[in-house]
Coordinates of C-alpha atoms and ligand atoms in Angstrom, one line a residue:
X1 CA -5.9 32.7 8.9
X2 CA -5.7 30.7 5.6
X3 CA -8.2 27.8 5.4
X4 CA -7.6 24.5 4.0
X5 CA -9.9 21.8 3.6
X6 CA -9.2 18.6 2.0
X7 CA -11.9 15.8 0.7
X8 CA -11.3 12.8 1.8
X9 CA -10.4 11.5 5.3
X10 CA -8.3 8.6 4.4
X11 CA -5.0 7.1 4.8
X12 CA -3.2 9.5 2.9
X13 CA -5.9 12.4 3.9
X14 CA -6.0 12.2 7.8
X15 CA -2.6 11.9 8.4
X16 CA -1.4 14.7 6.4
X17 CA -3.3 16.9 7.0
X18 CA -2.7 16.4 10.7
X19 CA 0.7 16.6 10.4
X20 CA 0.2 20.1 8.9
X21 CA -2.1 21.2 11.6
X22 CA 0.5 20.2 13.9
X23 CA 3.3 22.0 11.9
X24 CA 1.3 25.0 10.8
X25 CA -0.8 26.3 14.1
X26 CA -1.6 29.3 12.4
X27 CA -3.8 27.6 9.7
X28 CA -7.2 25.9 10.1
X29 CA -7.4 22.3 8.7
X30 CA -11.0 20.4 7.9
X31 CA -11.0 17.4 6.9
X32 CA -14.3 15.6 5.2
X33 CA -15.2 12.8 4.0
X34 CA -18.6 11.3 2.7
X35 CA -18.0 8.3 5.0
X36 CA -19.6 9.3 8.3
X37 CA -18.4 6.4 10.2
X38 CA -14.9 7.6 9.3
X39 CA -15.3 11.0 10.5
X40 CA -16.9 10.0 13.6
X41 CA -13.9 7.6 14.0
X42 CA -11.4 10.5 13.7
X43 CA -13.3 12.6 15.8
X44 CA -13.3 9.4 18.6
X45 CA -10.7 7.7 20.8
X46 CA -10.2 4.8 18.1
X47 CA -8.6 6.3 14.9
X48 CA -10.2 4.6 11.9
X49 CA -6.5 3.6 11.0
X50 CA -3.8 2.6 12.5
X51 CA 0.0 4.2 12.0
X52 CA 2.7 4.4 14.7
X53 CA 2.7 8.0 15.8
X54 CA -0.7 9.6 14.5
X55 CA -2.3 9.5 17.1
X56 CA -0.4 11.6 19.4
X57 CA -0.4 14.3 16.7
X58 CA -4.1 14.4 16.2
X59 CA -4.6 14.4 19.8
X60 CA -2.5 17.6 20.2
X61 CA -4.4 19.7 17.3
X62 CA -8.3 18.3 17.2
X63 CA -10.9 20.7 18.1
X64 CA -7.8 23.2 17.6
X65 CA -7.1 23.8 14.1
X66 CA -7.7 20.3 13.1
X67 CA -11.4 19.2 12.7
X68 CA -12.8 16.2 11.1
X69 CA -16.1 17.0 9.7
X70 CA -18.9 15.5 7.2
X71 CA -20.5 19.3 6.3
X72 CA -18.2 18.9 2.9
X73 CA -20.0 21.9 1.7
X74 CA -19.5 24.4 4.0
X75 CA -16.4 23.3 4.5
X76 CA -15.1 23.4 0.7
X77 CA -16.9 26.9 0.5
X78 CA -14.8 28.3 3.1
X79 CA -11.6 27.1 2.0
X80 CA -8.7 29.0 0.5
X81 CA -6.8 25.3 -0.3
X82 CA -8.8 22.5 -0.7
X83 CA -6.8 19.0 -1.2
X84 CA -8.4 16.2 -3.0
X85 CA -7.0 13.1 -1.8
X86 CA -9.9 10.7 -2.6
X87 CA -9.0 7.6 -3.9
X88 CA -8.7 6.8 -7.4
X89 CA -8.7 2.5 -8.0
X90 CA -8.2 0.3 -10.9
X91 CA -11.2 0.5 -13.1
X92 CA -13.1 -2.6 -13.1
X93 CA -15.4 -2.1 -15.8
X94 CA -15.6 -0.3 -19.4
X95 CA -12.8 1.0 -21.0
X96 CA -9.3 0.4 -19.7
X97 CA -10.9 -1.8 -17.4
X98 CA -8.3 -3.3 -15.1
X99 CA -5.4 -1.0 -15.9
X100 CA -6.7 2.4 -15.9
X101 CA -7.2 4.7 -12.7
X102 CA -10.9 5.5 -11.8
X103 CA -11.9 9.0 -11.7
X104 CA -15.1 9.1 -10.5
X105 CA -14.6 10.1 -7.1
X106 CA -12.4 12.4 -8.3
X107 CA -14.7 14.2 -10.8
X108 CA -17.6 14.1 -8.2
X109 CA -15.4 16.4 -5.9
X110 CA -14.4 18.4 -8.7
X111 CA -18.3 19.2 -9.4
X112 CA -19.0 19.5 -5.4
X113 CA -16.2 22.4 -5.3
X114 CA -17.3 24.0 -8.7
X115 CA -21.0 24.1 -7.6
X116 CA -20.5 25.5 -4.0
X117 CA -17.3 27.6 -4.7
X118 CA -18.2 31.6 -3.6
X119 CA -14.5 32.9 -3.5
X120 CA -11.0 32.0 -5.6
X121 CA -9.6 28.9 -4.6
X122 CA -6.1 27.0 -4.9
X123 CA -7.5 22.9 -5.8
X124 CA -4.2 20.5 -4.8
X125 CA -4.4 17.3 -6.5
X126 CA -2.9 14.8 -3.7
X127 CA -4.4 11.4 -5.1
X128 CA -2.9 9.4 -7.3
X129 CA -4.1 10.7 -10.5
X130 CA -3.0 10.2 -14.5
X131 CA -1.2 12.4 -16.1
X132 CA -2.8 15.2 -17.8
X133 CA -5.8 15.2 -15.2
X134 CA -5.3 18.8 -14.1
X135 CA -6.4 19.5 -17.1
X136 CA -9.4 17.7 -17.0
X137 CA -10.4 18.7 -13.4
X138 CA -9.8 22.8 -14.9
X139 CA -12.4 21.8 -17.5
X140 CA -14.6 20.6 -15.1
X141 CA -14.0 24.0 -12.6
X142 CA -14.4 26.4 -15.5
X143 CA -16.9 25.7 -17.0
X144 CA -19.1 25.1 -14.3
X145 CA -17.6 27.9 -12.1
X146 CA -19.6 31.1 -12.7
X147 CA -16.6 33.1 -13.3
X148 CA -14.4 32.3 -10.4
X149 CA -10.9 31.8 -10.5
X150 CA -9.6 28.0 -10.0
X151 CA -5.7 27.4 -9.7
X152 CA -5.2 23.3 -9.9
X153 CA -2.1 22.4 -8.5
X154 CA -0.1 18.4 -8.6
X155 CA 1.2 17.3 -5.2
X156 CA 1.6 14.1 -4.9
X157 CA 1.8 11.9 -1.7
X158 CA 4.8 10.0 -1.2
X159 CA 4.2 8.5 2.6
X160 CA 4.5 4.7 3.0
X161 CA 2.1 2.7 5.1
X162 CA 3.3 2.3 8.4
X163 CA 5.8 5.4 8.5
X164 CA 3.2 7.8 7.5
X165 CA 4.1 10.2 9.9
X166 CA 8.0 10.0 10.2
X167 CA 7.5 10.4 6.1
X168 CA 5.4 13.8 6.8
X169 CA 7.7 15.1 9.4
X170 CA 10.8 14.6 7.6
X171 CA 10.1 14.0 3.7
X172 CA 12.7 13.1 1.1
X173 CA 11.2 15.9 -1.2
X174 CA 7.9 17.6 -1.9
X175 CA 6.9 17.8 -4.9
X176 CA 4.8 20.8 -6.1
X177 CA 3.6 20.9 -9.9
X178 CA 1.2 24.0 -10.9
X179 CA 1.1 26.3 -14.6
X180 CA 3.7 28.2 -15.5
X181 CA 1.5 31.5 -15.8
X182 CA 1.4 34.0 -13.0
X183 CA -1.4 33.2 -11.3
X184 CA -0.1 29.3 -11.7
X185 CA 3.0 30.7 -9.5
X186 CA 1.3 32.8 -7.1
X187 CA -0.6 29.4 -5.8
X188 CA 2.9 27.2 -6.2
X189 CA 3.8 29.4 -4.1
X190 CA 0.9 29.8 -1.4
X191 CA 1.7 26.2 -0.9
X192 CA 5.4 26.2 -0.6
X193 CA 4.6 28.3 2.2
X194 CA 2.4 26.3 4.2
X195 CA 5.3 23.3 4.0
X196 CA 8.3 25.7 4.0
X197 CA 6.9 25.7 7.9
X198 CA 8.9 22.4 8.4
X199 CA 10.6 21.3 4.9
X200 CA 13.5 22.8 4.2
X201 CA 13.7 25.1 0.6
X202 CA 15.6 22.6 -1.0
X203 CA 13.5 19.8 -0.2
X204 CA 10.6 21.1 -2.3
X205 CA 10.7 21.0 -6.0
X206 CA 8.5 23.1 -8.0
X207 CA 7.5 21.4 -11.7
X208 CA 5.3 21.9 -14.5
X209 CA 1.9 20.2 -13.3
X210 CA 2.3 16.8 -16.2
X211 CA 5.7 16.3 -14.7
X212 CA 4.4 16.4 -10.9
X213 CA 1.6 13.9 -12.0
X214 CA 3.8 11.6 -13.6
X215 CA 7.0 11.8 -11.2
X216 CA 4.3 10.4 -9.0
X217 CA 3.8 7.5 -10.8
X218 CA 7.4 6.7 -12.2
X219 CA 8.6 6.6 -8.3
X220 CA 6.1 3.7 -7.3
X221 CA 7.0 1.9 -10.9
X222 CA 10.7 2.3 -9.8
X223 CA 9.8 0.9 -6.3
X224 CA 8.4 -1.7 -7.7
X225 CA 10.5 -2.9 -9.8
X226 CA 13.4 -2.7 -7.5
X227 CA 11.5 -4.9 -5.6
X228 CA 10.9 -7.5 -8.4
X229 CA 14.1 -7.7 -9.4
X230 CA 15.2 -8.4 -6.3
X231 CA 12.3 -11.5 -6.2
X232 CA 13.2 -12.5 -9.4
X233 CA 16.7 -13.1 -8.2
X234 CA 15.4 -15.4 -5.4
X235 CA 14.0 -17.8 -7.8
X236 CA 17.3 -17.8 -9.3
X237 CA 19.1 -18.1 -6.2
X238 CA 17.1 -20.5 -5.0
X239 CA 18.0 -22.8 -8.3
X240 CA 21.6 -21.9 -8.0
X241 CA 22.3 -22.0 -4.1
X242 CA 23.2 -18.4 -3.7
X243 CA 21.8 -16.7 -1.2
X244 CA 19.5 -13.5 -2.0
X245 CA 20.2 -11.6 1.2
X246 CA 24.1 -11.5 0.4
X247 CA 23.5 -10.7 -3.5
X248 CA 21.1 -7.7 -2.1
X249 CA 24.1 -6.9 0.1
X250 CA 26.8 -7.0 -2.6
X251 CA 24.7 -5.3 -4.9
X252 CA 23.2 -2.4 -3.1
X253 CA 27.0 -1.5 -2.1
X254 CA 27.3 0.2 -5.0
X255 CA 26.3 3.7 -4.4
X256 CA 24.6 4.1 -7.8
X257 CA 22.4 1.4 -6.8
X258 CA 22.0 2.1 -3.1
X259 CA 20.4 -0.8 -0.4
X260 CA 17.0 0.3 0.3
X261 CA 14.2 -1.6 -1.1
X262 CA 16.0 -4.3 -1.8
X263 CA 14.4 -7.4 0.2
X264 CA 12.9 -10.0 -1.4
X265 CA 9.8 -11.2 0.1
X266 CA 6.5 -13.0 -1.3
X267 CA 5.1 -10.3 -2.8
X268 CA 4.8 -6.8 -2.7
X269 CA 1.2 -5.2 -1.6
X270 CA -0.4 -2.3 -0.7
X271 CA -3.1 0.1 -2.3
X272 CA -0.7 1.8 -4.8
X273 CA 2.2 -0.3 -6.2
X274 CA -0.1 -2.4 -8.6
X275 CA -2.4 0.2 -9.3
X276 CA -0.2 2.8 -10.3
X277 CA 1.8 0.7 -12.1
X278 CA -1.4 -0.7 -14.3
X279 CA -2.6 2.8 -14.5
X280 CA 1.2 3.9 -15.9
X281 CA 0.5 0.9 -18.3
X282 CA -2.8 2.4 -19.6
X283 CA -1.5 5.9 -20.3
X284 CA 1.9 4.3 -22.4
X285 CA -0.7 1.9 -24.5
X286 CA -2.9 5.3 -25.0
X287 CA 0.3 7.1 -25.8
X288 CA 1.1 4.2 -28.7
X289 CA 4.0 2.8 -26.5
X290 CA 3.7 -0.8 -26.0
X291 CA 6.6 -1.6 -25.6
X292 CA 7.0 0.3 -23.2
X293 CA 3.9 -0.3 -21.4
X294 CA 5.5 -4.7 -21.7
X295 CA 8.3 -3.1 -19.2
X296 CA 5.9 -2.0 -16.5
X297 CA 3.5 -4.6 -17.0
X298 CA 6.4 -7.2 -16.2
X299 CA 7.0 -5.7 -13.0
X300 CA 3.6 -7.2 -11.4
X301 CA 3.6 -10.1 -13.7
X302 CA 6.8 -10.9 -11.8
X303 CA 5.4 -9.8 -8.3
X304 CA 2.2 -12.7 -9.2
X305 CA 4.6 -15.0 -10.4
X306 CA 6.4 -14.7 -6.6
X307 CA 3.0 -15.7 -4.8
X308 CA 2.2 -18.6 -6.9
X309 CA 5.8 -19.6 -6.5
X310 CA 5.6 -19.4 -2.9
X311 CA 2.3 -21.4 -2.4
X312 CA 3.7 -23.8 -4.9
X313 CA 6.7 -24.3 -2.4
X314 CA 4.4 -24.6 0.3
X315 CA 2.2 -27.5 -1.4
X316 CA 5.2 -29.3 -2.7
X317 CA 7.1 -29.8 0.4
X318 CA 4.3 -31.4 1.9
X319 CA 4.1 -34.1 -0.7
X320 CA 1.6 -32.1 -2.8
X321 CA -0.6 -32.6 -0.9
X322 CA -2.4 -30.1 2.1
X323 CA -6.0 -31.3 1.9
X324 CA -7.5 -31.0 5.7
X325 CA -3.8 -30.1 7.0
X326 CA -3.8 -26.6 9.3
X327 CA -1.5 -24.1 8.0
X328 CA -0.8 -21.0 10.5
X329 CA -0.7 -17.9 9.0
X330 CA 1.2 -15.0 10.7
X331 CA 0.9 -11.7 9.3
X332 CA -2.0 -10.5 6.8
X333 CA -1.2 -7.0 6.4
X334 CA 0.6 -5.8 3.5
X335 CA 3.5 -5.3 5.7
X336 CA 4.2 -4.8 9.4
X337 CA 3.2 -1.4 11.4
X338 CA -0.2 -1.1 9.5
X339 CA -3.5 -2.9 9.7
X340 CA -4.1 -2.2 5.6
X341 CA -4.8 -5.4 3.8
X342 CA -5.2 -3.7 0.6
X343 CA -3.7 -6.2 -2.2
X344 CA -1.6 -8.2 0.9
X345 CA 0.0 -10.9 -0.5
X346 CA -1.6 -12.6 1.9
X347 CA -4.7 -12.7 0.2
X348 CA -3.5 -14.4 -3.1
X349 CA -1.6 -16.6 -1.1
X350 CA -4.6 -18.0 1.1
X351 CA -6.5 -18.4 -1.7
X352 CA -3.9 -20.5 -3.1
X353 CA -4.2 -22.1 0.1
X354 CA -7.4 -22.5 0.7
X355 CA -8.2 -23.7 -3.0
X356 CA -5.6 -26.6 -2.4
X357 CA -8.1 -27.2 0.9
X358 CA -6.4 -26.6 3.7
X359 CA -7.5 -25.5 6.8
X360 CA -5.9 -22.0 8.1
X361 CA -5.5 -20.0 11.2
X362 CA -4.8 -16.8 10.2
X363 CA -3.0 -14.3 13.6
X364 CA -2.2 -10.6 12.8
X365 CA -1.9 -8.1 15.4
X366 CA -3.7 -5.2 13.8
X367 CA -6.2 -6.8 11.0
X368 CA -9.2 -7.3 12.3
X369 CA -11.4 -11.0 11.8
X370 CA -14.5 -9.0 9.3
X371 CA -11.3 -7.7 7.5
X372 CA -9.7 -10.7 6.8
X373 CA -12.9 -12.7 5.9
X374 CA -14.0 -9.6 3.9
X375 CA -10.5 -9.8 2.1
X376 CA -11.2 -13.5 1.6
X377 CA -13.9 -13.6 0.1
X378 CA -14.3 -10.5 -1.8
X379 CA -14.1 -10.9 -5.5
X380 CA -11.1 -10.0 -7.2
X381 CA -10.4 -8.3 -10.3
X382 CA -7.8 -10.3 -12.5
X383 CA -6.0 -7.6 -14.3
X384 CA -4.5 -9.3 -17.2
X385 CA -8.8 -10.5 -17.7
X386 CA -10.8 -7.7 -16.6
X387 CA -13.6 -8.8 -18.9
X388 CA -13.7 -12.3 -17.1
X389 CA -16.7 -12.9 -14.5
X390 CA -13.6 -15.2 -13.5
X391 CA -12.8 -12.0 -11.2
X392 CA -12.2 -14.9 -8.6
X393 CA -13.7 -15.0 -5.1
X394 CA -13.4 -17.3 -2.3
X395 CA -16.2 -18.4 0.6
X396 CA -15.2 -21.2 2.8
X397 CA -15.7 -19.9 5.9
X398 CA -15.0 -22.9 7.5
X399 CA -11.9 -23.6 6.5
X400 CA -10.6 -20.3 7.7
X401 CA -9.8 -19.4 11.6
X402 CA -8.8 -15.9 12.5
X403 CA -7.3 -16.3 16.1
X404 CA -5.8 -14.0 18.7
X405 CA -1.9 -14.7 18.9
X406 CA 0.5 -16.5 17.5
X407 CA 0.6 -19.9 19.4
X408 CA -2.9 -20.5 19.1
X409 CA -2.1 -20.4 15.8
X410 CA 0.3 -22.3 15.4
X411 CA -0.4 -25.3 17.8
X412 CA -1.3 -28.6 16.0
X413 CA 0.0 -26.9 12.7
X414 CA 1.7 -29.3 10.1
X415 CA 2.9 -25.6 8.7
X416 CA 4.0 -22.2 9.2
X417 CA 3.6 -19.5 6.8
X418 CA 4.8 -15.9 7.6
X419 CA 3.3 -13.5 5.7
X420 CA 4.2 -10.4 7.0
X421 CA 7.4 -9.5 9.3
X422 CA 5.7 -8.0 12.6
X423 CA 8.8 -7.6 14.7
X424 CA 6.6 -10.0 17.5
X425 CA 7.4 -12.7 15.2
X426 CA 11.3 -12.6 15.2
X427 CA 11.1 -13.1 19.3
X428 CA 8.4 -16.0 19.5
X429 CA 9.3 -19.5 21.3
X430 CA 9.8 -21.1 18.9
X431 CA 10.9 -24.7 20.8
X432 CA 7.5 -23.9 22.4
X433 CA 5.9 -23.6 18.8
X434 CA 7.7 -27.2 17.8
X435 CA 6.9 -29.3 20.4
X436 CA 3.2 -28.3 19.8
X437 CA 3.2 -29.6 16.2
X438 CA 3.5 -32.4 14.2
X439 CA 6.2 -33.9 12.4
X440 CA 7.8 -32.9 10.1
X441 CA 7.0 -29.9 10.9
X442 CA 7.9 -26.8 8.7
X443 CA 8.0 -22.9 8.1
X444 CA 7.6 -21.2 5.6
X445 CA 9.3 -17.4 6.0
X446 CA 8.2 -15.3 3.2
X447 CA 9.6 -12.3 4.5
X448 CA 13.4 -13.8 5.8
X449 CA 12.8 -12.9 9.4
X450 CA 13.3 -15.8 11.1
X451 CA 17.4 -17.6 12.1
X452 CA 16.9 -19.9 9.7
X453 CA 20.0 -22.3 11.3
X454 CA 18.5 -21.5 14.9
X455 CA 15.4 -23.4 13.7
X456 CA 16.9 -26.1 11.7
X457 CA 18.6 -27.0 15.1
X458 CA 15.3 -27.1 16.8
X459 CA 13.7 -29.6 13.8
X460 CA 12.3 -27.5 11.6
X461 CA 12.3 -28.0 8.4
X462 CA 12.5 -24.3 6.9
X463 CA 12.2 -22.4 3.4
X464 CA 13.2 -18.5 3.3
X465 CA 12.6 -16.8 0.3
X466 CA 16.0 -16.8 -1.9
X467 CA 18.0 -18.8 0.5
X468 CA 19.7 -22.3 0.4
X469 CA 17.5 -24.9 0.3
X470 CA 16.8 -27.1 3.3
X471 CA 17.9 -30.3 2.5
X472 CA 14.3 -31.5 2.8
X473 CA 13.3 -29.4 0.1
X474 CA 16.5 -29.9 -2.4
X475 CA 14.6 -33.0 -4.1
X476 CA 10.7 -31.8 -4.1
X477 CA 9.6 -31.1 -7.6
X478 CA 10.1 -28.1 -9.3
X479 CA 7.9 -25.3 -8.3
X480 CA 6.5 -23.2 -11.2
Ligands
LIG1 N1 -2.4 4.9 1.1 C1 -1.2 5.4 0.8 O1 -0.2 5.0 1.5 C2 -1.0 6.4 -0.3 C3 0.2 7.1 -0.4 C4 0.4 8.1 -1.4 C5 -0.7 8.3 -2.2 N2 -1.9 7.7 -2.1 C6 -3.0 8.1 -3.0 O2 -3.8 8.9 -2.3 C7 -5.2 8.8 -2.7 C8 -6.0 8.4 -1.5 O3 -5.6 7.2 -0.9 P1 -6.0 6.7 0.5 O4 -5.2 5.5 0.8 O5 -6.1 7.8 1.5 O6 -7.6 6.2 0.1 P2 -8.7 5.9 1.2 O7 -9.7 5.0 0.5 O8 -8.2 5.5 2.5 O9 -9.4 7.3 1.4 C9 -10.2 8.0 0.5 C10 -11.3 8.7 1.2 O10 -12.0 9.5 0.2 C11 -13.4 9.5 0.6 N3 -14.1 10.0 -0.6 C12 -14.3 9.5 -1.8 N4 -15.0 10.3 -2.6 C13 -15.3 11.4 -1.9 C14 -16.0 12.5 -2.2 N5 -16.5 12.8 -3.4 N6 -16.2 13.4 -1.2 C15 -15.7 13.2 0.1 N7 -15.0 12.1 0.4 C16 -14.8 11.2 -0.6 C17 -13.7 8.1 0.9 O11 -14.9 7.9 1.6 C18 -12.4 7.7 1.7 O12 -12.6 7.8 3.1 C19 -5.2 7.7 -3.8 O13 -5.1 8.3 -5.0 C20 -3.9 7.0 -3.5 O14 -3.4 6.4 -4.7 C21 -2.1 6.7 -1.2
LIG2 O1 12.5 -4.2 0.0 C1 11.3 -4.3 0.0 C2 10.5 -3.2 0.3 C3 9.1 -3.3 0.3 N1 8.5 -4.5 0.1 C4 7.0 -4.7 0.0 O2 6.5 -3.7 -0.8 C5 5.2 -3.3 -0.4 C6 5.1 -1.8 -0.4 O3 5.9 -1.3 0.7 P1 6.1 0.3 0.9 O4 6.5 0.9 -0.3 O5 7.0 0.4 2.1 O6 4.7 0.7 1.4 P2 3.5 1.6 0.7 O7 2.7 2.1 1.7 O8 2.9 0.7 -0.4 O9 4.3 2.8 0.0 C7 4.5 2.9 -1.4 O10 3.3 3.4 -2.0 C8 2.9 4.7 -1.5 C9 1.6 5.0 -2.2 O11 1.7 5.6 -3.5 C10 4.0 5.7 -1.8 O12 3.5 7.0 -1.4 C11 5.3 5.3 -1.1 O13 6.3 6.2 -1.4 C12 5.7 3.9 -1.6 O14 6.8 3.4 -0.9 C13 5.0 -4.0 0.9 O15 4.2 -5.1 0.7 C14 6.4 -4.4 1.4 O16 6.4 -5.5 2.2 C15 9.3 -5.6 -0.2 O17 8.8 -6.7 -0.5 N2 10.7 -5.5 -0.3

């Protein structure tokens, strides 16, 4: 029976690895992590995260082939595979602080599996990682490795928040990078095996390892950018009274363009678009290409340039002025079908909020209250100024409330913000909402969910990202 065991029991590690217990019953699957509260949350009723599907599939292979464990060293011993799928974050300090990737939990797991390794193993890198850190983690593995015989493999995640496990059943592509030498082949092909169980052949793309590493990071960057563009154009639209939705529409017909990923919103978020991109910035500046690092760097200077512009909106239309006024927030996650905050918009735009002093009560059906005041007040690195102790943080706990649904929220509200697009949020009453707030009273859709005419008929006064101004708004001062 081949033996895998991956490090790290997180968003990217739990559910994948399920999802090949679940495909491949006749291989044993470990997962550890040095968080024991994690483990003992996978091994419990309440998985530690949330995504639409998982846990059905861990239900139907734990204590199977699927175990969640915190022995990492017997575990890596035994292995045949082990996957490192730790997570690798924007350095904060020391050099290429703020753009490039730390490795340290990386290289600690990369030590834990040269010191305990008895037997020849196949090391898959699925974090995030720069290019060219195969070759690191093999310097690591030889030369403290007693002779044994290491074969480091690229395969990068591509699963999005919130689809995880649709992504895992039925993946675009997998992408598999190892050495071009025999033994390099012999473990590509170990691994094509275990997914060949539910990919199809032509689904899985075998690379050199540098072009597995950095395929990985050129997908998010093009992600990304789609996605600012597409922002960028609201501004414009905005100015111009075109309307962003049917310029997304006209432009994504074109089949070399294609219409996925092409809504604007306030922001993009989520643990990997910014990071990776930052950390793609870092290895063109070490590479001597600015210029080319400028391009990527513009894509999140565009996606900060959104939240600020949104916040800006919000302040202006209410006379520039939001002191002591409640705000509702709906929707802190980084987008709908996941309770991950990491790098919401809806962070930078209750700061920008809160720092204008209004008073906000904050509803999302999945991110807990300790998260969202954690997220609040938690320091933040400022990329472009890692060297700053201006890495801004925010306490004023009472001028946040976290409440339960979205009415309570919004009654007595001068505004509505909508942060992220839950589906609940399309369907609320939302004559019920008006006639429990002030006048005017106004909403503020950052995600275009809501019938924008259907609420102008009911009194609202409403701004969608990239649409036709309300006549309200036509006259406000500029934003940004
Ligand atoms: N989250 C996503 O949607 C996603 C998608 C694709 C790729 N990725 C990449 O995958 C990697 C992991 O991301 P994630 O979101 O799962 O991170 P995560 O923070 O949710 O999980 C990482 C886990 O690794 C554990 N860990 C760290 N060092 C360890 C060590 N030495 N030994 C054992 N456990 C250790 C941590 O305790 C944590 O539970 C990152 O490189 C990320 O960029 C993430
Ligand atoms: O048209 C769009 C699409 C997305 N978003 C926003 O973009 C962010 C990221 O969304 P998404 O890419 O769907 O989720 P992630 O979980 O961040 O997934 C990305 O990052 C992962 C981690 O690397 C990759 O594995 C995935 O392929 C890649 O899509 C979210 O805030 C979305 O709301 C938009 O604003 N407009």
């Amino acid at each position: 029976m081949v033996k895998i065991c991956c490090i790290g029991a997180g968003y990217v590690g739990g559910p994948t690895m399920a999802v090949i217990a679940y495909k491949c019953p006749s291989v044993e699957v470990v997962v550890v992590d040095i968080s024991k509260p994690r483990i003992n949350a996978w091994n419990s009723e309440q998985l530690p995260i949330y995504e639409p599907g998982l846990e059905d599939v861990v239900k139907k292979c734990r204590g199977k082939n699927l175990f969640f464990s915190a022995e990492i060293e017997k575990h890596v011993a035994k292995a045949d595979i082990i996957f490192v799928s730790v997570n690798t974050p924007t350095k904060t300090q020391g050099l290429g602080a703020g753009k490039a990737a730390d490795l340290t939990y990386w290289e600690t797991a990369a030590r834990l599996i040269a010191d305990v390794s008895k037997s020849a193993k196949i090391v898959v890198e699925k974090s995030t990682v720069p290019v060219k850190t195969a070759e690191a983690i093999e310097k690591i593995l030889t030369h403290n490795s007693k002779g044994i015989s290491f074969q480091i493999l690229s395969n990068p995640e591509f699963l999005a928040g919130g689809t995880a496990i649709n992504d895992l059943f039925n993946p675009d592509r997998v992408l598999i990078g190892g050495r071009e030498t025999p033994d390099g082949m012999k473990a590509v092909k170990a691994l094509k095996d275990i997914y060949a169980h539910w990919v199809p052949e032509e689904r899985i793309i075998c690379t050199n390892l540098w072009s597995a590493e950095l395929s990985k990071l050129a997908a998010n960057a093009f992600l990304a950018q789609r996605i600012s563009s597409v922002n960028a154009m609201s501004a414009l639209c905005e100015a111009t009274g075109a309307d962003v939705s049917e310029v997304s529409n006209a432009v994504g017909k074109d089949t070399r363009i294609g219409p996925k990923f092409l809504n604007s919103s306030v922001g993009f978020g989520g643990s990997c678009f910014q990071k990776d991109i930052l950390n793609l910035v870092y290895i063109c500046e070490c590479n001597g290409l600015p210029q080319v690092a400028n391009y990527w760097k513009q894509v999140i200077k565009v996606n900060d340039y959104q939240k600020t512009r949104f916040v800006n909106r919000v302040v202006s239309s209410m006379f520039n002025t939001i002191a002591n006024k409640k705000i509702a927030i709906l929707g802190f996650s980084f987008k709908k079908d996941t309770g991950d905050t990491r790098e919401t918009p809806a962070i930078d735009v209750c700061r920008g909020l809160l720092r204008d002093e209004a008073q906000l009560s904050i509803y999302d059906p999945q991110v807990p209250e300790r998260q969202i005041r954690d997220d609040l007040s938690m320091r933040k690195l400022d990329w472009e100024h890692p060297g700053h102790a201006s890495s801004v943080s925010f306490s004023a706990p009472e001028q946040i409330s976290v409440v339960t649904d979205a009415y309570q929220a919004t009654e007595g509200a001068h505004a509505i913000c909508i942060l992220t697009e839950w589906d609940e949020f399309r369907f609320l009453d939302f004559q019920r909402i008006y006639d429990s707030m002030p006048n005017p009273a106004y909403i503020f859709d950052g995600r275009n969910i809501v019938d924008v005419e259907k609420l102008r008929k009911i009194g609202f006064i409403v701004y969608s990202i990239g649409k036709p101004l309300d006549p309200w708004l036509v006259d406000m001062p500029a934003v940004v």
